[in-house]
Coordinates of C-alpha atoms and ligand atoms in Angstrom, one line a residue:
X539 CA -8.6 -39.3 17.9
X540 CA -7.2 -41.9 15.6
X541 CA -9.0 -40.3 12.6
X542 CA -7.6 -36.9 13.6
X543 CA -4.1 -38.3 14.0
X544 CA -4.1 -40.0 10.5
X545 CA -5.6 -36.8 9.0
X546 CA -2.7 -34.8 10.5
X547 CA -0.3 -37.4 9.4
X548 CA -1.5 -37.3 5.8
X549 CA -1.5 -33.5 5.9
X550 CA 2.1 -33.6 7.1
X551 CA 3.0 -36.0 4.2
X552 CA 1.3 -33.7 1.7
X553 CA 3.1 -30.7 3.0
X554 CA 6.4 -32.5 2.9
X555 CA 5.7 -33.6 -0.7
X556 CA 4.9 -30.1 -1.7
X557 CA 8.0 -28.7 -0.2
X558 CA 10.4 -31.3 -1.6
X559 CA 8.8 -31.7 -5.0
X560 CA 11.5 -31.1 -7.6
X561 CA 10.8 -27.8 -9.3
X562 CA 14.3 -27.4 -10.9
X563 CA 15.3 -29.5 -13.8
X564 CA 19.0 -28.8 -13.3
X565 CA 20.7 -28.1 -10.0
X566 CA 23.4 -25.5 -10.3
X567 CA 26.5 -26.0 -8.1
X568 CA 28.2 -22.9 -9.7
X569 CA 25.8 -20.0 -10.0
X570 CA 28.8 -17.8 -10.2
X571 CA 29.4 -19.0 -13.8
X572 CA 26.1 -17.3 -14.8
X573 CA 27.2 -13.9 -13.6
X574 CA 29.3 -11.2 -15.4
X575 CA 32.9 -10.9 -14.3
X576 CA 33.6 -9.3 -10.9
X577 CA 36.3 -6.8 -10.1
X578 CA 39.1 -7.3 -7.6
X579 CA 38.4 -5.1 -4.6
X580 CA 40.0 -4.1 -1.4
X581 CA 39.3 -1.1 0.8
X582 CA 39.9 0.5 4.1
X583 CA 36.5 -0.7 5.3
X584 CA 37.9 -4.3 5.5
X585 CA 39.6 -3.2 8.7
X586 CA 36.2 -3.0 10.3
X587 CA 36.0 -6.8 10.3
X588 CA 37.1 -8.6 13.5
X589 CA 39.0 -11.9 13.6
X590 CA 37.1 -15.1 13.7
X591 CA 38.2 -15.7 17.3
X592 CA 37.1 -12.3 18.6
X593 CA 34.5 -12.9 21.4
X594 CA 32.1 -10.5 19.5
X595 CA 32.6 -11.7 16.0
X596 CA 29.3 -11.6 14.2
X597 CA 27.9 -14.8 12.6
X598 CA 28.5 -13.3 9.1
X599 CA 32.1 -12.2 9.9
X600 CA 32.8 -15.7 11.1
X601 CA 32.3 -16.8 7.5
X602 CA 34.5 -13.9 6.1
X603 CA 31.2 -12.1 5.2
X604 CA 30.2 -14.9 2.8
X605 CA 27.2 -16.2 4.5
X606 CA 24.4 -14.7 6.6
X607 CA 22.8 -16.2 9.7
X608 CA 19.3 -17.5 10.0
X609 CA 16.6 -15.6 12.1
X610 CA 17.2 -17.6 15.3
X611 CA 21.0 -17.2 15.2
X612 CA 20.7 -13.5 14.4
X613 CA 18.2 -12.9 17.3
X614 CA 20.3 -14.9 19.9
X615 CA 23.5 -13.1 18.9
X616 CA 21.7 -9.8 19.4
X617 CA 20.2 -10.8 22.7
X618 CA 23.7 -11.7 23.9
X619 CA 25.0 -8.3 22.8
X620 CA 22.1 -6.4 24.3
X621 CA 22.7 -8.2 27.6
X622 CA 26.3 -7.0 27.6
X623 CA 25.7 -3.5 26.4
X624 CA 24.0 -1.0 28.7
X625 CA 23.4 1.3 25.7
X626 CA 21.1 -1.3 24.0
X627 CA 17.7 -2.7 24.4
X628 CA 15.6 -4.9 22.2
X629 CA 11.8 -4.8 21.7
X630 CA 9.4 -6.7 19.6
X631 CA 7.4 -4.3 17.5
X632 CA 4.9 -6.9 16.3
X633 CA 4.6 -10.5 15.0
X634 CA 4.8 -11.8 11.5
X635 CA 2.1 -13.9 9.9
X636 CA 3.9 -17.0 10.9
X637 CA 4.3 -15.8 14.4
X638 CA 7.9 -14.6 14.6
X639 CA 8.7 -11.5 16.6
X640 CA 9.8 -8.4 14.7
X641 CA 12.8 -7.3 16.7
X642 CA 14.0 -3.7 16.9
X643 CA 17.2 -2.7 18.7
X644 CA 17.2 0.6 20.5
X645 CA 20.6 2.2 20.8
X646 CA 21.0 5.2 23.2
X647 CA 24.0 6.3 25.2
X648 CA 21.5 7.9 27.6
X649 CA 19.6 4.6 28.0
X650 CA 16.6 6.4 26.7
X651 CA 14.6 3.3 25.9
X652 CA 11.2 4.8 25.3
X653 CA 10.0 7.4 22.9
X654 CA 9.4 10.2 25.5
X655 CA 12.8 9.6 27.1
X656 CA 14.5 9.5 23.8
X657 CA 12.9 12.8 22.7
X658 CA 14.1 14.3 25.9
X659 CA 17.7 13.6 25.0
X660 CA 17.4 16.2 22.3
X661 CA 19.5 14.1 19.9
X662 CA 18.5 13.2 16.4
X663 CA 17.0 9.7 15.8
X664 CA 18.0 7.5 12.9
X665 CA 15.9 4.5 12.0
X666 CA 17.1 1.8 9.6
X667 CA 15.8 -1.6 8.6
X668 CA 17.2 -4.4 6.5
X669 CA 15.4 -7.2 4.8
X670 CA 12.2 -5.6 3.7
X671 CA 13.2 -7.8 0.8
X672 CA 14.8 -10.6 2.7
X673 CA 17.1 -11.9 0.0
X674 CA 18.7 -8.4 0.1
X675 CA 20.1 -8.8 3.6
X676 CA 23.4 -6.8 3.6
X677 CA 22.1 -4.3 6.1
X678 CA 21.4 -6.9 8.8
X679 CA 25.0 -8.1 8.9
X680 CA 26.3 -4.5 8.7
X681 CA 24.0 -3.4 11.5
X682 CA 25.2 -6.2 13.8
X683 CA 28.8 -5.2 13.4
X684 CA 28.0 -1.5 13.9
X685 CA 26.0 -2.1 17.1
X686 CA 28.9 -4.1 18.5
X687 CA 31.4 -1.4 17.6
X688 CA 29.2 1.4 19.1
X689 CA 28.9 -0.5 22.4
X690 CA 31.0 -3.5 23.7
X691 CA 33.8 -3.2 21.2
X692 CA 34.1 0.5 21.8
X693 CA 35.6 1.3 18.4
X694 CA 32.7 3.6 17.3
X695 CA 31.3 4.5 20.7
X696 CA 31.3 8.2 19.8
X697 CA 28.6 7.6 17.2
X698 CA 26.0 7.4 20.0
X699 CA 27.2 10.5 21.7
X700 CA 25.2 12.8 19.4
X701 CA 22.5 10.6 17.9
X702 CA 20.1 7.7 18.8
X703 CA 19.6 4.7 16.6
X704 CA 16.7 2.3 16.0
X705 CA 17.6 -0.8 14.0
X706 CA 15.3 -3.5 12.7
X707 CA 17.7 -6.2 11.5
X708 CA 15.0 -8.1 9.5
X709 CA 11.6 -6.6 8.5
X710 CA 10.4 -9.5 6.4
X711 CA 11.2 -12.2 8.9
X712 CA 9.1 -15.0 7.3
X713 CA 10.6 -14.4 3.9
X714 CA 14.0 -14.4 5.6
X715 CA 13.5 -18.0 6.7
X716 CA 12.6 -19.2 3.2
X717 CA 16.3 -19.9 2.7
X718 CA 17.9 -21.1 -0.5
X719 CA 21.0 -20.5 -2.6
X720 CA 18.6 -20.0 -5.5
X721 CA 16.6 -17.1 -4.3
X722 CA 18.4 -14.3 -6.2
X723 CA 20.0 -15.5 -9.5
X724 CA 21.4 -12.0 -10.2
X725 CA 23.1 -11.5 -6.8
X726 CA 26.6 -12.4 -5.6
X727 CA 26.0 -13.8 -2.2
X728 CA 25.5 -14.4 0.6
X729 CA 25.7 -18.2 0.0
X730 CA 22.1 -18.7 1.0
X731 CA 19.5 -16.0 1.4
X732 CA 15.8 -15.4 2.1
X733 CA 13.0 -14.5 -0.2
X734 CA 11.7 -11.2 -1.5
X735 CA 8.0 -11.5 -0.4
X736 CA 6.4 -12.6 2.9
X737 CA 4.7 -15.9 3.6
X738 CA 1.6 -14.7 1.8
X739 CA 3.6 -13.6 -1.2
X740 CA 3.1 -9.9 -0.3
X741 CA 5.8 -7.4 -1.2
X742 CA 6.3 -5.3 1.9
X743 CA 7.7 -2.5 -0.2
X744 CA 4.4 -2.0 -2.0
X745 CA 2.4 -1.9 1.2
X746 CA 3.2 1.5 2.7
X747 CA -0.2 3.1 1.9
X748 CA -2.7 0.2 2.0
X749 CA -1.1 -1.4 5.0
X750 CA -2.1 -5.1 4.5
X751 CA 0.9 -6.6 6.2
X752 CA 1.7 -6.8 9.9
X753 CA 5.3 -5.9 9.3
X754 CA 4.6 -2.6 7.6
X755 CA 1.8 -1.8 10.0
X756 CA 4.4 -2.3 12.8
X757 CA 6.9 -0.1 11.1
X758 CA 4.3 2.7 10.6
X759 CA 3.4 2.4 14.4
X760 CA 7.1 2.8 15.2
X761 CA 7.3 6.0 13.0
X762 CA 4.3 7.4 14.8
X763 CA 5.5 6.6 18.2
X764 CA 9.3 7.3 18.0
X765 CA 9.1 10.1 15.3
X766 CA 12.5 9.4 13.7
X767 CA 14.4 12.2 12.0
X768 CA 15.8 10.1 9.2
X769 CA 14.8 6.7 7.8
X770 CA 17.1 4.3 5.8
X771 CA 15.6 1.4 3.9
X772 CA 18.4 -1.0 3.0
X773 CA 18.2 -3.0 -0.2
X774 CA 20.2 -4.7 -3.0
X775 CA 19.6 -3.9 -6.7
X776 CA 18.5 -5.9 -9.6
X777 CA 19.4 -4.9 -13.1
X778 CA 22.4 -3.5 -14.9
X779 CA 26.1 -3.7 -14.2
X780 CA 28.2 -0.6 -13.3
X781 CA 31.1 0.3 -11.0
X782 CA 29.1 1.8 -8.1
X783 CA 28.9 -0.6 -5.2
X784 CA 26.4 1.4 -3.1
X785 CA 23.7 3.7 -4.5
X786 CA 21.3 5.7 -2.5
X787 CA 18.9 8.6 -2.8
X788 CA 15.6 10.1 -1.7
X789 CA 12.5 10.7 -3.9
X790 CA 14.0 13.6 -5.8
X791 CA 13.9 17.4 -5.5
X792 CA 10.5 17.9 -7.0
X793 CA 8.4 15.5 -5.0
X794 CA 6.0 16.1 -2.1
X795 CA 8.9 17.2 0.2
X796 CA 11.1 19.5 -1.9
X797 CA 13.1 20.9 1.1
X798 CA 13.9 17.4 2.3
X799 CA 14.7 16.4 -1.3
X800 CA 17.2 19.2 -1.6
X801 CA 18.7 18.4 1.8
X802 CA 19.4 14.8 0.8
X803 CA 21.1 15.9 -2.5
X804 CA 23.0 19.0 -1.3
X805 CA 23.8 18.3 2.3
X806 CA 23.7 14.6 3.0
X807 CA 25.0 13.1 -0.2
X808 CA 28.3 14.9 -0.4
X809 CA 29.3 14.0 3.1
X810 CA 28.3 10.3 2.7
X811 CA 30.0 10.1 -0.6
X812 CA 33.3 11.4 0.9
X813 CA 33.1 8.8 3.7
X814 CA 32.4 5.9 1.3
X815 CA 35.1 7.0 -1.1
X816 CA 37.6 7.3 1.8
X817 CA 36.8 3.7 2.7
X818 CA 37.3 2.3 -0.8
X819 CA 33.7 2.2 -2.0
X820 CA 32.2 3.7 -5.1
X821 CA 28.9 5.5 -4.1
X822 CA 26.4 6.7 -6.7
X823 CA 22.8 7.9 -7.0
X824 CA 20.0 5.4 -7.6
X825 CA 20.2 4.0 -11.1
X826 CA 17.6 2.3 -13.4
X827 CA 18.6 1.6 -17.0
X828 CA 16.3 3.6 -19.2
X829 CA 15.9 0.7 -21.7
X830 CA 15.8 -1.9 -19.0
X831 CA 18.9 -3.6 -20.4
X832 CA 22.1 -1.6 -20.6
X833 CA 23.2 2.0 -20.3
X834 CA 23.1 2.9 -24.0
X835 CA 20.0 5.0 -23.6
X836 CA 21.0 6.5 -20.2
X837 CA 19.5 6.0 -16.8
X838 CA 16.3 7.1 -15.0
X839 CA 15.9 9.1 -11.8
X840 CA 12.6 7.9 -10.5
X841 CA 10.2 9.4 -8.0
X842 CA 8.4 6.5 -6.3
X843 CA 4.7 6.4 -5.5
X844 CA 3.8 6.3 -1.8
X845 CA 3.4 2.5 -1.9
X846 CA 7.2 2.4 -1.7
X847 CA 9.2 3.3 1.4
X848 CA 10.9 6.3 -0.4
X849 CA 7.6 7.5 -1.9
X850 CA 5.9 7.2 1.5
X851 CA 8.7 9.1 3.2
X852 CA 8.3 11.8 0.6
X853 CA 4.5 12.0 0.9
X854 CA 4.7 12.1 4.8
X855 CA 7.7 14.5 5.0
X856 CA 9.8 11.9 6.8
X857 CA 13.3 12.2 5.4
X858 CA 13.9 8.8 3.8
X859 CA 16.8 7.3 1.9
X860 CA 16.6 4.2 -0.2
X861 CA 19.9 2.4 -0.2
X862 CA 20.5 -0.1 -3.1
X863 CA 23.8 -2.0 -2.9
X864 CA 24.9 -3.4 -6.2
X865 CA 23.8 -7.0 -6.5
X866 CA 26.9 -8.0 -8.6
X867 CA 29.4 -6.9 -6.1
X868 CA 30.5 -9.6 -3.6
X869 CA 28.7 -9.8 -0.3
X870 CA 31.6 -8.7 1.8
X871 CA 32.1 -5.5 -0.1
X872 CA 28.4 -4.7 0.1
X873 CA 28.1 -5.3 3.8
X874 CA 31.1 -3.1 4.5
X875 CA 29.8 -0.3 2.3
X876 CA 26.5 -0.5 4.2
X877 CA 28.4 -0.3 7.5
X878 CA 30.2 2.9 6.4
X879 CA 27.0 4.5 5.2
X880 CA 25.2 3.7 8.5
X881 CA 28.1 4.9 10.6
X882 CA 28.6 8.1 8.6
X883 CA 24.9 8.8 8.7
X884 CA 24.8 8.6 12.5
X885 CA 27.9 10.8 12.8
X886 CA 26.6 13.3 10.2
X887 CA 23.2 13.5 11.9
X888 CA 24.8 14.7 15.0
X889 CA 26.4 17.6 13.1
X890 CA 23.6 18.4 10.7
X891 CA 20.5 17.9 12.9
X892 CA 19.4 21.5 12.7
X893 CA 19.5 21.7 8.9
X894 CA 17.6 18.4 8.6
X895 CA 15.0 19.5 11.2
X896 CA 14.4 22.8 9.4
X897 CA 14.0 21.1 6.1
X898 CA 11.5 18.6 7.5
X899 CA 9.6 21.3 9.3
X900 CA 9.4 23.3 6.1
X901 CA 7.8 20.4 4.3
X902 CA 5.5 19.5 7.2
X903 CA 4.2 23.0 7.4
X904 CA 3.7 23.7 3.8
X905 CA 0.0 23.6 2.7
X906 CA 0.0 23.6 -1.1
X907 CA -3.3 24.2 -2.9
X908 CA -2.6 21.6 -5.5
X909 CA -0.4 18.5 -5.5
X910 CA 0.7 16.1 -8.2
X911 CA -0.9 12.6 -7.8
X912 CA 1.9 11.0 -9.8
X913 CA 5.1 11.9 -11.7
X914 CA 6.1 11.3 -15.3
X915 CA 8.9 11.9 -17.7
X916 CA 9.3 15.4 -19.1
X917 CA 9.1 14.6 -22.8
X918 CA 10.0 18.1 -23.9
X919 CA 13.3 18.2 -22.1
X920 CA 16.4 16.8 -23.7
X921 CA 18.1 14.8 -20.9
X922 CA 21.4 16.2 -19.7
X923 CA 24.5 13.9 -19.9
X924 CA 26.2 13.2 -16.7
X925 CA 29.5 11.5 -15.8
X926 CA 28.9 7.8 -15.3
X927 CA 31.1 5.0 -14.0
X928 CA 30.0 2.2 -16.2
X929 CA 31.0 -1.3 -17.2
X930 CA 31.5 -2.1 -20.9
X931 CA 28.7 -4.1 -22.4
X932 CA 27.9 -5.6 -25.8
X933 CA 24.9 -7.3 -27.2
X934 CA 24.8 -10.7 -28.8
X935 CA 22.1 -12.9 -30.4
X936 CA 20.7 -15.2 -27.8
X937 CA 20.2 -18.7 -29.0
X938 CA 17.7 -19.6 -26.3
X939 CA 15.8 -16.3 -26.4
X940 CA 16.0 -15.7 -30.1
X941 CA 16.7 -12.1 -29.5
X942 CA 19.5 -9.6 -28.5
X943 CA 20.9 -10.1 -25.0
X944 CA 23.3 -7.9 -23.1
X945 CA 26.7 -9.2 -22.0
X946 CA 28.6 -7.3 -19.4
X947 CA 32.4 -7.5 -20.1
X948 CA 33.8 -6.5 -16.7
X949 CA 35.9 -3.7 -18.2
X950 CA 35.5 -0.2 -16.5
X951 CA 34.4 2.6 -18.7
X952 CA 34.1 6.2 -17.4
X953 CA 31.7 8.0 -19.7
X954 CA 28.8 10.5 -19.8
X955 CA 25.3 9.2 -20.4
X956 CA 21.8 10.8 -20.3
X957 CA 20.1 11.1 -17.0
X958 CA 16.3 11.1 -17.5
X959 CA 14.2 12.5 -14.7
X960 CA 10.7 11.1 -14.0
X961 CA 9.8 14.0 -11.7
X962 CA 7.4 16.0 -13.9
X963 CA 4.0 16.4 -12.1
X964 CA 1.4 14.2 -13.7
X965 CA -2.2 14.5 -12.8
X966 CA -2.7 17.5 -10.5
X967 CA -5.3 17.6 -7.7
X968 CA -6.8 20.5 -5.9
X969 CA -6.6 19.8 -2.1
X970 CA -10.0 20.0 -0.5
X971 CA -10.5 21.3 3.1
X972 CA -11.6 17.8 4.1
X973 CA -12.9 14.5 3.0
X974 CA -16.0 12.8 4.3
X975 CA -16.3 9.0 4.4
X976 CA -19.6 7.2 5.2
X977 CA -19.5 5.0 8.3
X978 CA -20.0 1.9 6.2
X979 CA -16.5 2.3 4.8
X980 CA -14.9 2.4 8.3
X981 CA -12.4 -0.3 7.2
X982 CA -10.8 2.4 5.0
X983 CA -10.9 4.9 7.8
X984 CA -9.1 2.4 10.1
X985 CA -6.3 2.1 7.6
X986 CA -6.1 5.9 7.2
X987 CA -5.9 6.3 11.0
X988 CA -3.1 3.7 11.3
X989 CA -0.9 6.3 9.5
X990 CA -1.4 8.8 12.3
X991 CA -3.9 10.9 10.4
X992 CA -6.4 12.6 12.7
X993 CA -10.0 11.5 12.0
X994 CA -13.1 13.2 13.4
X995 CA -16.4 11.2 13.6
X996 CA -19.4 13.5 13.2
X997 CA -21.6 13.6 16.3
X998 CA -24.3 15.7 14.5
X999 CA -25.4 15.8 10.8
X1000 CA -23.3 18.1 8.7
X1001 CA -25.0 20.0 5.8
X1002 CA -22.6 21.5 3.4
X1003 CA -21.5 22.0 -0.2
X1004 CA -19.6 18.9 -1.3
X1005 CA -17.9 17.5 -4.4
X1006 CA -18.4 13.9 -5.4
X1007 CA -17.0 11.8 -8.2
X1008 CA -18.8 9.6 -10.6
X1009 CA -16.5 7.1 -12.2
X1010 CA -18.4 6.1 -15.4
X1011 CA -15.5 4.6 -17.4
X1012 CA -13.6 2.8 -14.7
X1013 CA -12.3 -0.7 -15.6
X1014 CA -10.1 -3.4 -14.4
X1015 CA -6.6 -2.0 -15.0
X1016 CA -4.5 -3.4 -17.8
X1017 CA -1.5 -5.4 -16.3
X1018 CA 2.0 -4.1 -17.1
X1019 CA 5.5 -5.5 -16.4
X1020 CA 5.7 -3.5 -13.2
X1021 CA 2.1 -3.7 -12.1
X1022 CA 0.4 -7.0 -12.9
X1023 CA -3.2 -7.5 -12.2
X1024 CA -4.1 -9.0 -9.7
X1025 CA -1.3 -7.3 -7.8
X1026 CA -0.4 -7.8 -4.2
X1027 CA -3.7 -9.7 -3.6
X1028 CA -5.8 -6.8 -5.1
X1029 CA -7.7 -6.3 -8.3
X1030 CA -6.3 -3.0 -9.6
X1031 CA -8.8 -0.5 -11.0
X1032 CA -8.2 2.0 -13.7
X1033 CA -10.5 4.9 -12.8
X1034 CA -10.6 6.4 -16.3
X1035 CA -11.8 10.0 -16.1
X1036 CA -13.8 10.6 -13.0
X1037 CA -16.5 13.3 -13.3
X1038 CA -16.8 15.8 -10.5
X1039 CA -20.2 16.9 -9.4
X1040 CA -20.9 19.7 -6.9
X1041 CA -24.0 19.4 -4.6
X1042 CA -25.4 20.5 -1.4
X1043 CA -25.9 17.5 0.9
X1044 CA -26.2 16.4 4.5
X1045 CA -23.8 13.9 5.9
X1046 CA -25.3 11.9 8.8
X1047 CA -23.9 11.7 12.3
X1048 CA -21.3 8.9 12.4
X1049 CA -19.7 9.9 9.1
X1050 CA -15.9 10.4 9.3
X1051 CA -14.6 13.9 8.5
X1052 CA -10.9 14.0 7.8
X1053 CA -9.2 17.4 7.5
X1054 CA -6.3 17.9 5.1
X1055 CA -4.9 20.6 7.3
X1056 CA -2.5 18.3 9.1
X1057 CA 1.1 17.2 8.4
X1058 CA -0.1 14.1 6.7
X1059 CA -2.7 15.9 4.6
X1060 CA -1.0 15.2 1.4
X1061 CA -0.8 11.5 2.1
X1062 CA -4.5 11.6 2.7
X1063 CA -5.1 13.1 -0.7
X1064 CA -2.8 10.5 -2.3
X1065 CA -4.9 7.7 -0.7
X1066 CA -8.4 9.2 -1.5
X1067 CA -8.2 10.9 -4.9
X1068 CA -9.3 8.3 -7.4
X1069 CA -6.6 9.2 -9.9
X1070 CA -3.7 8.7 -7.5
X1071 CA -1.9 5.4 -8.3
X1072 CA -2.0 4.4 -4.6
X1073 CA -5.6 5.5 -3.9
X1074 CA -7.7 2.9 -2.1
X1075 CA -9.9 3.0 -5.2
X1076 CA -7.1 2.0 -7.5
X1077 CA -6.1 -0.7 -5.1
X1078 CA -9.6 -2.2 -5.4
X1079 CA -11.0 -1.3 -2.0
X1080 CA -14.2 0.1 -3.5
X1081 CA -15.1 -2.7 -5.9
X1082 CA -18.7 -2.8 -4.6
X1083 CA -19.6 0.5 -6.3
X1084 CA -19.0 -1.1 -9.7
X1085 CA -21.9 -3.5 -9.5
X1086 CA -25.4 -2.4 -10.4
X1087 CA -27.9 -4.3 -8.2
X1088 CA -31.5 -3.4 -9.0
X1089 CA -33.3 -4.7 -12.1
X1090 CA -36.2 -4.0 -14.4
X1091 CA -37.9 -6.2 -17.0
X1092 CA -39.0 -5.3 -20.6
X1093 CA -42.6 -5.5 -19.7
X1094 CA -42.3 -2.5 -17.5
X1095 CA -39.5 -0.6 -19.3
X1096 CA -41.3 -0.7 -22.7
X1097 CA -44.4 1.3 -21.5
X1098 CA -42.0 3.6 -19.5
X1099 CA -40.0 4.3 -22.7
X1100 CA -43.1 5.0 -24.7
X1101 CA -44.4 7.4 -22.1
X1102 CA -41.1 9.3 -22.1
X1103 CA -41.1 9.5 -26.0
X1104 CA -44.6 10.9 -26.0
X1105 CA -43.9 13.5 -23.3
X1106 CA -40.4 14.7 -24.4
X1107 CA -39.8 15.6 -28.0
X1108 CA -36.2 16.5 -27.3
X1109 CA -35.6 13.0 -25.8
X1110 CA -37.4 11.5 -28.8
X1111 CA -35.0 13.3 -31.2
X1112 CA -31.9 12.2 -29.2
X1113 CA -33.2 8.6 -29.2
X1114 CA -33.8 8.6 -33.0
X1115 CA -30.4 10.1 -33.6
X1116 CA -28.8 7.3 -31.4
X1117 CA -30.8 4.6 -33.4
X1118 CA -29.5 6.1 -36.6
X1119 CA -25.9 6.4 -35.6
X1120 CA -25.3 3.2 -33.5
X1121 CA -26.1 -0.1 -35.2
X1122 CA -25.4 -2.2 -32.2
X1123 CA -27.5 0.0 -30.0
X1124 CA -30.4 -0.2 -32.5
X1125 CA -30.2 -4.0 -32.6
X1126 CA -30.1 -4.5 -28.8
X1127 CA -33.4 -4.5 -27.0
X1128 CA -31.5 -4.4 -23.7
X1129 CA -29.5 -1.3 -24.5
X1130 CA -32.4 0.5 -26.0
X1131 CA -34.5 0.0 -22.9
X1132 CA -31.6 0.7 -20.5
X1133 CA -31.1 4.0 -22.3
X1134 CA -34.5 5.1 -21.1
X1135 CA -34.2 3.5 -17.7
X1136 CA -30.9 5.3 -16.9
X1137 CA -32.6 8.7 -17.4
X1138 CA -35.2 8.0 -14.7
X1139 CA -35.1 8.2 -11.0
X1140 CA -35.8 4.4 -10.9
X1141 CA -32.2 3.9 -11.9
X1142 CA -29.6 3.4 -9.1
X1143 CA -28.4 6.9 -8.2
X1144 CA -25.4 5.4 -6.3
X1145 CA -24.1 3.2 -9.1
X1146 CA -20.5 4.3 -10.0
X1147 CA -20.6 7.0 -7.3
X1148 CA -17.4 7.2 -5.3
X1149 CA -18.6 7.3 -1.7
X1150 CA -15.8 9.6 -0.5
X1151 CA -16.9 13.2 -0.7
X1152 CA -14.7 16.3 -0.8
X1153 CA -15.5 19.5 1.1
X1154 CA -14.0 22.3 -0.9
X1155 CA -11.9 25.0 0.7
X1156 CA -13.8 28.1 1.7
X1157 CA -17.0 26.3 2.6
Ligands
LIG2026 ZN1 14.7 -4.5 -2.7

């Protein structure tokens, strides 16, 4: 016992040392001095804040929307509200890695607190979460104010008359508790904030297909159970300065859900823009500086891969809006803008439920023969210039960096700049009728099933024509600024050019057959085609196939090679040609013998064979 005690004590000391070890040479008491100038702002939405002595003031309002409450304070405030409001209930949708509950508030005027009852109300369902990146927490404090105003305060009670609402105040709860004023150097408040990734340094907003994290698994379960009509993922930007304080958008018009993409741009955006403008905010579309620095080369409109919430929504035909508040606008302005967007979305859903439902149905029912596995820039198209509410910038020579650096001057500039779309289909894939996965890869099938994709396990052997891929030139992917390697706890694989082979084969009973003829069929393709950026193969889930595991020595390969040379003049000619043309080959006993070995049935027939088979359509 004593030994155990002292061990635990030393462990505690070690942990404390690790946590308090000085990692910053300089402590900044005034991070504001690092940031570009801010603009004076006041807007009608400020009237949404209640006085500090109001019985239902939120913890953030009590600070004038300068600070944000910790997890415990947030949860206890919500519990108090829920106890007082018959329209609200709170459920835990799962636990974080560190054991915290992932709370979701259910708001329903009909007190429809389970999925079936809620569907029976016939009202549209909005789901929103904040804090998938916990430093970007505006949505949490906006949501608390809105839930109060829709219930006990009565100010916005009518919002629940025609719509239901699910609200997850903090998705990355463990990251939220890694609190510091230093977590986001390029963000104006709150005073202290949480951290982007979870307690295992996983980014939840890269986890929507592979589903490594409990939080995203829980969210996907909620999607499957409650079947929301619209999903909002609330963030704060990094990057360039501009006038817009709240930017939002879907995954574009040309993604995997074109009807939804058009609905977001043509139906949703104008109404939400009007409400935000009326309340003193400056709404815009999602903005990424084309050159990564300033707006001189225009901005990008990006279509996300399904690892991201907006890409996932697009691939699964769940109408999804990514909201990015502008990090350089003060916290109060950002929280209030989020409130207006949430409130207007609920009100608007009540009016436009039918048009949204039809758009989603259109995309859920379409069964394209081919789909893009990724999107790229259309290099042939000259980007169109569009009006842009910018901030003047200049560049100066950085003494520390030794290179040009952007300085934002704070002065408003209304101009036109190129808008560059990254929505041109990249690699196209023909959609098969089904995929077959051997039973030994059931861990992959488990993850596929978590998405709500229907999976059949064969009870009898299935003999059929099938297509398989060999992946001869796969390699560990080159890291990039956006996708390092390892990435998210995975070794990323560059599949090179897979080679398709058609064969007639028998899949044993127990194999998993997964049809693409289902609403999530396109997501299935995006997880199983080797060339899709979010395929399990590229995420490194099939690393075993890249190891050759049976061996042969020279004493047996030399006589084998000689026999082959004697028997096959054509092979002899090819060998001689190879010797003459490839010096390294000619000098390597190993490569020379392997060249013969690979052409015999002794060689591993499953090496570099992707184990997921395609059953083509019409078979
Ligand atoms: Zn974010």
